[in-house]
mmCIF file of C-alpha atoms in Angstrom:
data_model
loop_
_atom_site.group_PDB
_atom_site.id
_atom_site.type_symbol
_atom_site.label_atom_id
_atom_site.label_comp_id
_atom_site.label_asym_id
_atom_site.label_seq_id
_atom_site.Cartn_x
_atom_site.Cartn_y
_atom_site.Cartn_z
ATOM 1 C CA MET A 1 -14.874 3.509 -25.956
ATOM 2 C CA VAL A 2 -12.773 1.574 -23.486
ATOM 3 C CA ALA A 3 -13.300 0.269 -19.993
ATOM 4 C CA SER A 4 -12.072 -2.584 -17.911
ATOM 5 C CA GLY A 5 -11.042 -2.831 -14.376
ATOM 6 C CA ALA A 6 -8.692 -0.501 -15.933
ATOM 7 C CA VAL A 7 -9.164 1.363 -19.176
ATOM 8 C CA GLY A 8 -11.815 4.140 -19.141
ATOM 9 C CA VAL A 9 -13.996 4.467 -22.641
ATOM 10 C CA ARG A 10 -13.172 0.135 -17.438
ATOM 11 C CA PRO A 11 -18.091 -9.608 3.657
ATOM 12 C CA ALA A 12 -18.536 -12.908 4.573
ATOM 13 C CA ALA A 13 -16.634 -16.012 5.597
ATOM 14 C CA THR A 14 -15.206 -17.875 2.666
ATOM 15 C CA ALA A 15 -15.109 -21.564 2.006
ATOM 16 C CA PRO A 16 -11.849 -23.381 2.764
ATOM 17 C CA MET A 17 -9.389 -23.052 -0.098
ATOM 18 C CA THR A 18 -7.054 -25.720 -1.383
ATOM 19 C CA PRO A 19 -4.275 -24.154 -3.458
ATOM 20 C CA ALA A 20 -3.705 -25.750 -6.828
ATOM 21 C CA ARG A 21 -0.278 -27.104 -7.595
ATOM 22 C CA HIS A 22 1.851 -26.258 -10.619
ATOM 23 C CA GLY A 23 4.640 -28.777 -10.798
ATOM 24 C CA SER A 24 5.939 -28.980 -7.242
ATOM 25 C CA LEU A 25 4.961 -25.416 -6.334
ATOM 26 C CA ILE A 26 1.763 -24.218 -4.686
ATOM 27 C CA CYS A 27 -0.068 -21.774 -6.955
ATOM 28 C CA MET A 28 -2.175 -18.876 -5.787
ATOM 29 C CA GLY A 29 -3.414 -16.057 -7.956
ATOM 30 C CA ASN A 30 -2.470 -12.461 -7.202
ATOM 31 C CA LEU A 31 -5.844 -10.675 -7.040
ATOM 32 C CA ILE A 32 -5.690 -7.097 -8.362
ATOM 33 C CA TYR A 33 -8.340 -4.379 -8.234
ATOM 34 C CA GLY A 34 -7.433 -1.422 -10.430
ATOM 35 C CA PHE A 35 -9.270 1.489 -11.985
ATOM 36 C CA ASN A 36 -9.000 5.060 -13.167
ATOM 37 C CA VAL A 37 -10.174 7.190 -10.225
ATOM 38 C CA SER A 38 -10.949 10.883 -9.697
ATOM 39 C CA VAL A 39 -8.916 12.760 -7.110
ATOM 40 C CA ASP A 40 -11.918 12.536 -4.779
ATOM 41 C CA GLY A 41 -12.083 8.767 -5.093
ATOM 42 C CA TYR A 42 -14.763 7.979 -7.698
ATOM 43 C CA ILE A 43 -14.629 5.763 -10.788
ATOM 44 C CA ALA A 44 -17.707 7.479 -12.323
ATOM 45 C CA ASP A 45 -19.471 10.768 -11.636
ATOM 46 C CA PRO A 46 -23.061 11.077 -10.294
ATOM 47 C CA HIS A 47 -24.424 10.576 -13.827
ATOM 48 C CA GLY A 48 -22.279 7.506 -14.530
ATOM 49 C CA ASN A 49 -19.980 9.509 -16.807
ATOM 50 C CA ILE A 50 -16.321 8.454 -17.092
ATOM 51 C CA ASP A 51 -15.243 10.706 -19.967
ATOM 52 C CA TRP A 52 -13.049 12.643 -17.537
ATOM 53 C CA SER A 53 -10.845 9.551 -17.179
ATOM 54 C CA GLU A 54 -10.161 9.032 -20.903
ATOM 55 C CA PRO A 55 -6.585 7.680 -20.957
ATOM 56 C CA SER A 56 -3.631 9.129 -22.796
ATOM 57 C CA ASP A 57 -1.827 6.815 -25.213
ATOM 58 C CA GLU A 58 0.808 6.207 -22.545
ATOM 59 C CA LEU A 59 -1.793 5.175 -19.970
ATOM 60 C CA HIS A 60 -3.724 3.120 -22.520
ATOM 61 C CA GLN A 61 -0.511 1.202 -23.221
ATOM 62 C CA TYR A 62 -0.063 0.620 -19.493
ATOM 63 C CA TRP A 63 -3.538 -0.913 -19.197
ATOM 64 C CA ASN A 64 -2.993 -2.961 -22.366
ATOM 65 C CA ASP A 65 0.124 -4.458 -20.803
ATOM 66 C CA PHE A 66 -1.732 -5.023 -17.534
ATOM 67 C CA GLU A 67 -4.488 -6.989 -19.287
ATOM 68 C CA ARG A 68 -1.910 -8.891 -21.330
ATOM 69 C CA GLN A 69 -0.500 -10.250 -18.071
ATOM 70 C CA THR A 70 -3.926 -11.152 -16.612
ATOM 71 C CA ALA A 71 -4.611 -14.875 -16.312
ATOM 72 C CA LEU A 72 -8.290 -14.471 -15.352
ATOM 73 C CA ALA A 73 -10.698 -11.528 -15.015
ATOM 74 C CA PHE A 74 -13.898 -11.285 -12.946
ATOM 75 C CA TYR A 75 -16.652 -9.077 -14.386
ATOM 76 C CA GLY A 76 -20.045 -7.943 -13.168
ATOM 77 C CA ARG A 77 -22.950 -7.761 -15.600
ATOM 78 C CA ARG A 78 -22.796 -4.045 -16.332
ATOM 79 C CA ILE A 79 -19.114 -3.861 -17.124
ATOM 80 C CA TYR A 80 -19.331 -7.054 -19.197
ATOM 81 C CA GLU A 81 -22.156 -5.568 -21.260
ATOM 82 C CA LEU A 82 -20.181 -2.353 -21.721
ATOM 83 C CA MET A 83 -17.051 -4.199 -22.805
ATOM 84 C CA SER A 84 -18.773 -6.773 -25.008
ATOM 85 C CA ALA A 85 -20.681 -4.049 -26.848
ATOM 86 C CA TYR A 86 -17.431 -2.580 -28.161
ATOM 87 C CA TRP A 87 -14.278 -4.677 -27.888
ATOM 88 C CA PRO A 88 -15.194 -7.812 -29.893
ATOM 89 C CA THR A 89 -15.099 -5.813 -33.140
ATOM 90 C CA ALA A 90 -13.224 -2.640 -32.128
ATOM 91 C CA ASP A 91 -10.129 -3.633 -34.084
ATOM 92 C CA GLN A 92 -12.173 -3.899 -37.301
ATOM 93 C CA ALA A 93 -13.058 -0.193 -37.379
ATOM 94 C CA ALA A 94 -11.390 1.796 -40.132
ATOM 95 C CA ASP A 95 -10.057 4.332 -37.637
ATOM 96 C CA ALA A 96 -8.865 1.795 -35.034
ATOM 97 C CA THR A 97 -5.488 2.796 -33.623
ATOM 98 C CA PRO A 98 -2.742 0.243 -32.860
ATOM 99 C CA LEU A 99 -3.601 0.587 -29.153
ATOM 100 C CA ILE A 100 -7.263 -0.214 -29.829
ATOM 101 C CA VAL A 101 -6.363 -3.160 -32.062
ATOM 102 C CA ASP A 102 -4.001 -4.523 -29.421
ATOM 103 C CA PHE A 103 -6.490 -4.199 -26.562
ATOM 104 C CA ALA A 104 -9.316 -5.773 -28.564
ATOM 105 C CA GLN A 105 -7.194 -8.822 -29.305
ATOM 106 C CA ILE A 106 -6.076 -9.088 -25.675
ATOM 107 C CA TRP A 107 -9.642 -8.735 -24.391
ATOM 108 C CA ARG A 108 -11.123 -11.393 -26.668
ATOM 109 C CA ALA A 109 -8.467 -13.917 -25.675
ATOM 110 C CA MET A 110 -8.441 -13.209 -21.923
ATOM 111 C CA PRO A 111 -10.391 -15.768 -19.825
ATOM 112 C CA LYS A 112 -13.297 -14.049 -18.072
ATOM 113 C CA VAL A 113 -15.843 -15.021 -15.423
ATOM 114 C CA VAL A 114 -19.047 -12.963 -15.558
ATOM 115 C CA PHE A 115 -21.274 -12.756 -12.466
ATOM 116 C CA SER A 116 -24.944 -12.252 -13.312
ATOM 117 C CA GLN A 117 -28.356 -13.511 -12.274
ATOM 118 C CA THR A 118 -30.030 -12.189 -15.423
ATOM 119 C CA LEU A 119 -27.751 -12.851 -18.389
ATOM 120 C CA GLU A 120 -28.559 -16.080 -20.192
ATOM 121 C CA SER A 121 -25.241 -16.462 -21.969
ATOM 122 C CA VAL A 122 -21.839 -14.807 -22.411
ATOM 123 C CA GLY A 123 -19.227 -15.027 -25.123
ATOM 124 C CA TRP A 124 -15.688 -14.051 -26.019
ATOM 125 C CA ASN A 125 -13.857 -16.568 -23.844
ATOM 126 C CA SER A 126 -16.194 -15.877 -20.899
ATOM 127 C CA ARG A 127 -18.219 -18.144 -18.663
ATOM 128 C CA LEU A 128 -21.304 -17.274 -16.660
ATOM 129 C CA GLU A 129 -21.300 -17.567 -12.861
ATOM 130 C CA ARG A 130 -24.349 -17.228 -10.606
ATOM 131 C CA GLY A 131 -22.676 -18.157 -7.323
ATOM 132 C CA ASP A 132 -21.593 -15.979 -4.409
ATOM 133 C CA PRO A 133 -18.707 -13.761 -5.631
ATOM 134 C CA VAL A 134 -16.681 -14.117 -2.448
ATOM 135 C CA GLU A 135 -16.850 -17.926 -2.510
ATOM 136 C CA VAL A 136 -16.225 -18.186 -6.250
ATOM 137 C CA VAL A 137 -13.375 -15.678 -6.309
ATOM 138 C CA SER A 138 -11.765 -17.362 -3.292
ATOM 139 C CA ARG A 139 -11.851 -20.726 -5.029
ATOM 140 C CA LEU A 140 -10.689 -19.567 -8.450
ATOM 141 C CA LYS A 141 -7.963 -17.388 -6.975
ATOM 142 C CA ALA A 142 -6.614 -20.498 -5.263
ATOM 143 C CA GLU A 143 -6.727 -22.437 -8.537
ATOM 144 C CA THR A 144 -5.082 -19.797 -10.745
ATOM 145 C CA ASP A 145 -1.392 -19.173 -11.241
ATOM 146 C CA GLY A 146 -0.737 -15.526 -12.116
ATOM 147 C CA ASN A 147 -2.534 -12.196 -11.981
ATOM 148 C CA VAL A 148 -6.293 -12.261 -11.397
ATOM 149 C CA GLU A 149 -8.347 -9.104 -11.966
ATOM 150 C CA VAL A 150 -11.624 -7.959 -10.467
ATOM 151 C CA ALA A 151 -13.250 -5.334 -12.707
ATOM 152 C CA GLY A 152 -16.002 -2.984 -11.569
ATOM 153 C CA ALA A 153 -16.727 -1.382 -8.204
ATOM 154 C CA THR A 154 -20.013 -3.200 -7.520
ATOM 155 C CA LEU A 155 -18.504 -6.654 -7.961
ATOM 156 C CA ALA A 156 -15.326 -5.630 -6.174
ATOM 157 C CA ALA A 157 -17.134 -4.353 -3.054
ATOM 158 C CA PRO A 158 -17.750 -7.675 -1.236
ATOM 159 C CA ILE A 159 -14.391 -9.000 -2.439
ATOM 160 C CA VAL A 160 -12.572 -5.987 -0.981
ATOM 161 C CA GLN A 161 -14.594 -6.252 2.232
ATOM 162 C CA ALA A 162 -13.663 -9.925 2.548
ATOM 163 C CA GLY A 163 -9.952 -9.076 2.372
ATOM 164 C CA LEU A 164 -9.289 -11.042 -0.815
ATOM 165 C CA VAL A 165 -7.557 -8.263 -2.789
ATOM 166 C CA ASP A 166 -3.760 -8.536 -2.816
ATOM 167 C CA GLU A 167 -3.003 -5.418 -4.819
ATOM 168 C CA TYR A 168 -4.691 -2.108 -5.655
ATOM 169 C CA ARG A 169 -3.778 -0.108 -8.760
ATOM 170 C CA ILE A 170 -5.301 3.337 -8.337
ATOM 171 C CA VAL A 171 -4.790 5.588 -11.353
ATOM 172 C CA VAL A 172 -5.698 9.087 -10.180
ATOM 173 C CA ALA A 173 -6.941 11.460 -12.884
ATOM 174 C CA PRO A 174 -6.495 15.217 -12.236
ATOM 175 C CA THR A 175 -10.260 15.788 -11.935
ATOM 176 C CA ALA A 176 -12.664 16.032 -8.986
ATOM 177 C CA VAL A 177 -16.214 14.901 -9.816
ATOM 178 C CA GLY A 178 -18.027 15.578 -6.534
ATOM 179 C CA GLY A 179 -19.706 12.214 -6.069
ATOM 180 C CA GLY A 180 -20.751 9.093 -7.931
ATOM 181 C CA ILE A 181 -19.504 5.516 -7.732
ATOM 182 C CA PRO A 182 -16.656 5.205 -5.206
ATOM 183 C CA PHE A 183 -13.604 3.042 -5.835
ATOM 184 C CA PHE A 184 -13.686 1.697 -2.272
ATOM 185 C CA PRO A 185 -16.851 0.380 -0.604
ATOM 186 C CA ALA A 186 -17.708 0.960 3.042
ATOM 187 C CA LEU A 187 -15.134 -1.036 4.993
ATOM 188 C CA PRO A 188 -15.558 -3.096 8.162
ATOM 189 C CA SER A 189 -12.063 -1.999 9.275
ATOM 190 C CA TRP A 190 -8.911 -0.341 7.996
ATOM 191 C CA ILE A 191 -6.971 -1.967 5.155
ATOM 192 C CA PRO A 192 -3.226 -1.487 5.799
ATOM 193 C CA LEU A 193 -1.401 -0.966 2.492
ATOM 194 C CA ARG A 194 2.216 -0.829 1.340
ATOM 195 C CA LEU A 195 3.159 1.470 -1.565
ATOM 196 C CA VAL A 196 5.170 -0.536 -4.111
ATOM 197 C CA GLU A 197 5.103 1.776 -7.149
ATOM 198 C CA ASN A 198 4.164 5.281 -8.178
ATOM 199 C CA ARG A 199 4.328 6.705 -11.676
ATOM 200 C CA THR A 200 3.203 9.895 -13.389
ATOM 201 C CA PHE A 201 1.673 9.789 -16.865
ATOM 202 C CA ALA A 202 1.124 12.515 -19.443
ATOM 203 C CA GLY A 203 -1.470 15.065 -18.366
ATOM 204 C CA GLY A 204 -0.811 14.657 -14.652
ATOM 205 C CA THR A 205 -2.442 11.256 -14.113
ATOM 206 C CA VAL A 206 -0.686 9.327 -11.334
ATOM 207 C CA LEU A 207 -0.497 5.582 -10.693
ATOM 208 C CA LEU A 208 -0.462 4.533 -7.037
ATOM 209 C CA ARG A 209 0.150 0.813 -6.709
ATOM 210 C CA TYR A 210 -0.343 -0.714 -3.271
ATOM 211 C CA GLU A 211 0.004 -4.192 -1.821
ATOM 212 C CA SER A 212 -2.186 -5.326 1.058
ATOM 213 C CA LYS A 213 -0.065 -5.752 4.174
ATOM 214 C CA ARG A 214 -0.594 -9.304 5.439
ATOM 215 C CA ASP A 215 1.983 -9.158 8.253
#
């Protein structure tokens, strides 16, 4: 079982931001929203099922490498509960593959911020956040040097609507599911994008990597 903003078993004014400094350079995180998506644009079907997006070994390795390069990840409650129910001990299973072992170790070590009003505590290098996601993500993005991930469509929705996402990694599985949880929320206006990479994986899954056009 795997899921992240990535691996499948994965609108408001913001406060002023002051970029952190790393040496003499201004630091600003690169905020990425990525997920396995059906050809009709959903990350889960109407029943919440994501079995159709089970990654090949090649795609699993891609997401492992993506998470390895992530400086900070933002999780909503549901995806945190899904991940924390499996990955903390996944590498201890007798049948754990090298890919599973690798991802489990990456996931435990990766700094995570979990947004929830109901959880009382979080573990595995995570901290709990009850503030407004747009304000918190804006601030932490400004304070982080490197890739920052937002995982989960519900948490991502206001962040996408606020224009905070710098890059979208849409991994299109060759399946139409007919409804469910959409990758993109309703948008207040168009989001102009620039294609920076495309790649085909085994089984016909295709990565479409876009940057948000700021100019």
